[in-house]
């Protein structure tokens, strides 16, 4: 994915019942609701992870975010999930199965399934080891966050 942060531009609009509807155009089907902006963003982030989890199970590529307009509201994918998605993409592109990755890491297929689970808090050294055998590495950067989460 190149960029350590995956930020998906989002569209927020009021619903008839007083809630907010949030849609992520780059991720087909990701539409959610929230009582307020923060709630809508959290719900959209969970919906994105659910879509990505399904895509990983199906062996599909993960949709990439488009370039946001400056100041646009964005849904940010958690950093650990970004790394797990990068592992999935590398496995898919290189034709490496979970069983093969387990063999390369000298671990069990169950441990690899857990490593790819977007909701599991994996150990960073395990993620880095998986990236290494796939010819990748993590590059970390820190920047000031916008409030609210704008692009």
mmCIF file of C-alpha atoms in Angstrom:
data_model
loop_
_atom_site.group_PDB
_atom_site.id
_atom_site.type_symbol
_atom_site.label_atom_id
_atom_site.label_comp_id
_atom_site.label_asym_id
_atom_site.label_seq_id
_atom_site.Cartn_x
_atom_site.Cartn_y
_atom_site.Cartn_z
ATOM 1 C CA UNK A 1 0.000 0.000 0.000
ATOM 2 C CA UNK A 2 3.015 2.277 0.143
ATOM 3 C CA UNK A 3 1.583 4.808 2.608
ATOM 4 C CA UNK A 4 1.719 3.623 6.211
ATOM 5 C CA UNK A 5 -1.630 5.300 6.822
ATOM 6 C CA UNK A 6 -4.656 4.125 4.885
ATOM 7 C CA UNK A 7 -7.137 6.997 4.875
ATOM 8 C CA UNK A 8 -10.359 6.509 2.962
ATOM 9 C CA UNK A 9 -12.239 9.667 1.973
ATOM 10 C CA UNK A 10 -15.752 9.584 3.401
ATOM 11 C CA UNK A 11 -18.998 11.362 2.734
ATOM 12 C CA UNK A 12 -21.162 12.299 5.696
ATOM 13 C CA UNK A 13 -24.787 13.420 5.441
ATOM 14 C CA UNK A 14 -27.726 13.707 7.833
ATOM 15 C CA UNK A 15 -30.357 10.968 7.762
ATOM 16 C CA UNK A 16 -34.091 11.574 8.181
ATOM 17 C CA UNK A 17 -34.099 10.175 11.733
ATOM 18 C CA UNK A 18 -31.429 12.508 13.109
ATOM 19 C CA UNK A 19 -28.459 10.162 12.709
ATOM 20 C CA UNK A 20 -25.582 10.659 10.293
ATOM 21 C CA UNK A 21 -24.989 8.421 7.276
ATOM 22 C CA UNK A 22 -21.360 7.827 6.343
ATOM 23 C CA UNK A 23 -20.261 6.318 3.044
ATOM 24 C CA UNK A 24 -16.803 5.298 1.820
ATOM 25 C CA UNK A 25 -16.941 5.520 -2.004
ATOM 26 C CA UNK A 26 -13.604 3.668 -2.505
ATOM 27 C CA UNK A 27 -14.923 0.642 -0.605
ATOM 28 C CA UNK A 28 -18.136 -0.508 -2.316
ATOM 29 C CA UNK A 29 -20.839 -1.354 0.191
ATOM 30 C CA UNK A 30 -19.298 0.502 3.114
ATOM 31 C CA UNK A 31 -22.184 2.619 4.336
ATOM 32 C CA UNK A 32 -22.841 3.058 8.032
ATOM 33 C CA UNK A 33 -24.593 5.289 10.538
ATOM 34 C CA UNK A 34 -23.700 7.128 13.712
ATOM 35 C CA UNK A 35 -25.264 9.324 16.344
ATOM 36 C CA UNK A 36 -22.559 11.935 15.700
ATOM 37 C CA UNK A 37 -19.464 12.385 13.527
ATOM 38 C CA UNK A 38 -17.112 10.439 15.831
ATOM 39 C CA UNK A 39 -19.604 7.559 16.140
ATOM 40 C CA UNK A 40 -20.153 7.491 12.346
ATOM 41 C CA UNK A 41 -16.381 7.381 11.729
ATOM 42 C CA UNK A 42 -15.924 4.514 14.221
ATOM 43 C CA UNK A 43 -18.784 2.562 12.630
ATOM 44 C CA UNK A 44 -17.347 3.161 9.134
ATOM 45 C CA UNK A 45 -13.898 1.971 10.281
ATOM 46 C CA UNK A 46 -15.472 -1.250 11.591
ATOM 47 C CA UNK A 47 -17.399 -1.678 8.318
ATOM 48 C CA UNK A 48 -14.152 -1.184 6.346
ATOM 49 C CA UNK A 49 -12.401 -3.876 8.396
ATOM 50 C CA UNK A 50 -15.366 -6.202 7.851
ATOM 51 C CA UNK A 51 -15.156 -5.651 4.084
ATOM 52 C CA UNK A 52 -11.394 -6.208 4.119
ATOM 53 C CA UNK A 53 -11.770 -9.361 6.216
ATOM 54 C CA UNK A 54 -14.242 -10.750 3.677
ATOM 55 C CA UNK A 55 -11.910 -9.800 0.818
ATOM 56 C CA UNK A 56 -8.982 -11.529 2.503
ATOM 57 C CA UNK A 57 -11.065 -14.694 2.985
ATOM 58 C CA UNK A 58 -12.001 -14.609 -0.709
ATOM 59 C CA UNK A 59 -8.412 -13.892 -1.806
ATOM 60 C CA UNK A 60 -9.406 -10.553 -3.328
ATOM 61 C CA UNK A 61 -7.283 -7.417 -3.613
ATOM 62 C CA UNK A 62 -7.955 -4.768 -0.999
ATOM 63 C CA UNK A 63 -9.492 -1.600 -2.499
ATOM 64 C CA UNK A 64 -7.059 1.293 -2.384
ATOM 65 C CA UNK A 65 -8.112 4.728 -1.132
ATOM 66 C CA UNK A 66 -8.325 7.581 -3.623
ATOM 67 C CA UNK A 67 -6.580 10.879 -3.081
ATOM 68 C CA UNK A 68 -8.715 12.973 -0.747
ATOM 69 C CA UNK A 69 -9.619 16.578 -1.257
ATOM 70 C CA UNK A 70 -7.833 18.745 1.314
ATOM 71 C CA UNK A 71 -9.921 18.984 4.469
ATOM 72 C CA UNK A 72 -12.124 16.024 3.507
ATOM 73 C CA UNK A 73 -13.322 13.747 6.296
ATOM 74 C CA UNK A 74 -11.501 10.405 6.205
ATOM 75 C CA UNK A 75 -11.847 6.987 7.792
ATOM 76 C CA UNK A 76 -8.428 5.803 8.969
ATOM 77 C CA UNK A 77 -7.555 2.103 9.076
ATOM 78 C CA UNK A 78 -5.699 1.142 12.303
ATOM 79 C CA UNK A 79 -1.939 0.790 11.784
ATOM 80 C CA UNK A 80 -1.823 -2.881 12.784
ATOM 81 C CA UNK A 81 -4.564 -3.651 10.248
ATOM 82 C CA UNK A 82 -2.576 -1.771 7.573
ATOM 83 C CA UNK A 83 0.385 -4.088 8.211
ATOM 84 C CA UNK A 84 -1.838 -7.190 8.152
ATOM 85 C CA UNK A 85 -3.398 -6.033 4.871
ATOM 86 C CA UNK A 86 0.093 -5.522 3.418
ATOM 87 C CA UNK A 87 0.960 -9.112 4.396
ATOM 88 C CA UNK A 88 -2.257 -10.344 2.746
ATOM 89 C CA UNK A 89 -1.545 -8.367 -0.440
ATOM 90 C CA UNK A 90 2.042 -9.659 -0.624
ATOM 91 C CA UNK A 91 0.849 -13.244 -0.097
ATOM 92 C CA UNK A 92 -1.787 -12.822 -2.808
ATOM 93 C CA UNK A 93 0.630 -11.217 -5.287
ATOM 94 C CA UNK A 94 3.371 -13.800 -4.634
ATOM 95 C CA UNK A 95 1.021 -16.799 -4.533
ATOM 96 C CA UNK A 96 2.016 -17.658 -0.950
ATOM 97 C CA UNK A 97 -0.644 -19.643 0.920
ATOM 98 C CA UNK A 98 -1.187 -19.487 4.663
ATOM 99 C CA UNK A 99 0.273 -22.990 4.945
ATOM 100 C CA UNK A 100 3.386 -21.894 2.993
ATOM 101 C CA UNK A 101 3.783 -18.747 5.118
ATOM 102 C CA UNK A 102 3.475 -20.876 8.263
ATOM 103 C CA UNK A 103 6.251 -23.108 6.929
ATOM 104 C CA UNK A 104 8.484 -20.113 6.133
ATOM 105 C CA UNK A 105 7.890 -18.714 9.634
ATOM 106 C CA UNK A 106 8.287 -22.128 11.288
ATOM 107 C CA UNK A 107 4.890 -21.799 12.933
ATOM 108 C CA UNK A 108 1.417 -23.287 12.573
ATOM 109 C CA UNK A 109 -1.246 -22.344 10.015
ATOM 110 C CA UNK A 110 -3.442 -21.431 13.009
ATOM 111 C CA UNK A 111 -0.833 -18.866 14.108
ATOM 112 C CA UNK A 112 -0.827 -17.394 10.575
ATOM 113 C CA UNK A 113 -4.641 -17.165 10.575
ATOM 114 C CA UNK A 114 -4.420 -15.269 13.878
ATOM 115 C CA UNK A 115 -1.664 -13.061 12.426
ATOM 116 C CA UNK A 116 -3.969 -12.085 9.536
ATOM 117 C CA UNK A 117 -7.014 -11.548 11.783
ATOM 118 C CA UNK A 118 -7.715 -7.804 11.533
ATOM 119 C CA UNK A 119 -9.185 -7.690 15.060
ATOM 120 C CA UNK A 120 -6.451 -9.731 16.805
ATOM 121 C CA UNK A 121 -3.732 -7.765 18.616
ATOM 122 C CA UNK A 122 -0.712 -9.524 17.103
ATOM 123 C CA UNK A 123 2.839 -9.119 18.312
ATOM 124 C CA UNK A 124 4.799 -6.659 16.209
ATOM 125 C CA UNK A 125 7.802 -8.982 15.972
ATOM 126 C CA UNK A 126 5.544 -11.648 14.414
ATOM 127 C CA UNK A 127 4.189 -9.146 11.888
ATOM 128 C CA UNK A 128 7.700 -7.988 11.033
ATOM 129 C CA UNK A 129 8.873 -11.588 10.581
ATOM 130 C CA UNK A 130 6.007 -12.268 8.154
ATOM 131 C CA UNK A 131 6.799 -9.110 6.206
ATOM 132 C CA UNK A 132 10.496 -10.057 6.076
ATOM 133 C CA UNK A 133 9.903 -13.501 4.544
ATOM 134 C CA UNK A 134 7.684 -11.777 1.949
ATOM 135 C CA UNK A 135 10.429 -9.273 1.117
ATOM 136 C CA UNK A 136 8.830 -6.293 2.886
ATOM 137 C CA UNK A 137 9.554 -4.117 5.895
ATOM 138 C CA UNK A 138 7.666 -1.557 7.950
ATOM 139 C CA UNK A 139 8.616 2.106 7.705
ATOM 140 C CA UNK A 140 7.229 4.177 10.576
ATOM 141 C CA UNK A 141 6.316 7.838 10.532
ATOM 142 C CA UNK A 142 4.489 10.052 12.988
ATOM 143 C CA UNK A 143 2.593 13.208 12.132
ATOM 144 C CA UNK A 144 0.289 15.659 13.854
ATOM 145 C CA UNK A 145 -3.308 14.416 13.663
ATOM 146 C CA UNK A 146 -6.099 16.641 12.449
ATOM 147 C CA UNK A 147 -9.170 16.961 14.670
ATOM 148 C CA UNK A 148 -11.642 15.880 13.363
ATOM 149 C CA UNK A 149 -9.919 13.157 11.296
ATOM 150 C CA UNK A 150 -9.509 15.029 8.051
ATOM 151 C CA UNK A 151 -7.206 13.941 5.249
#
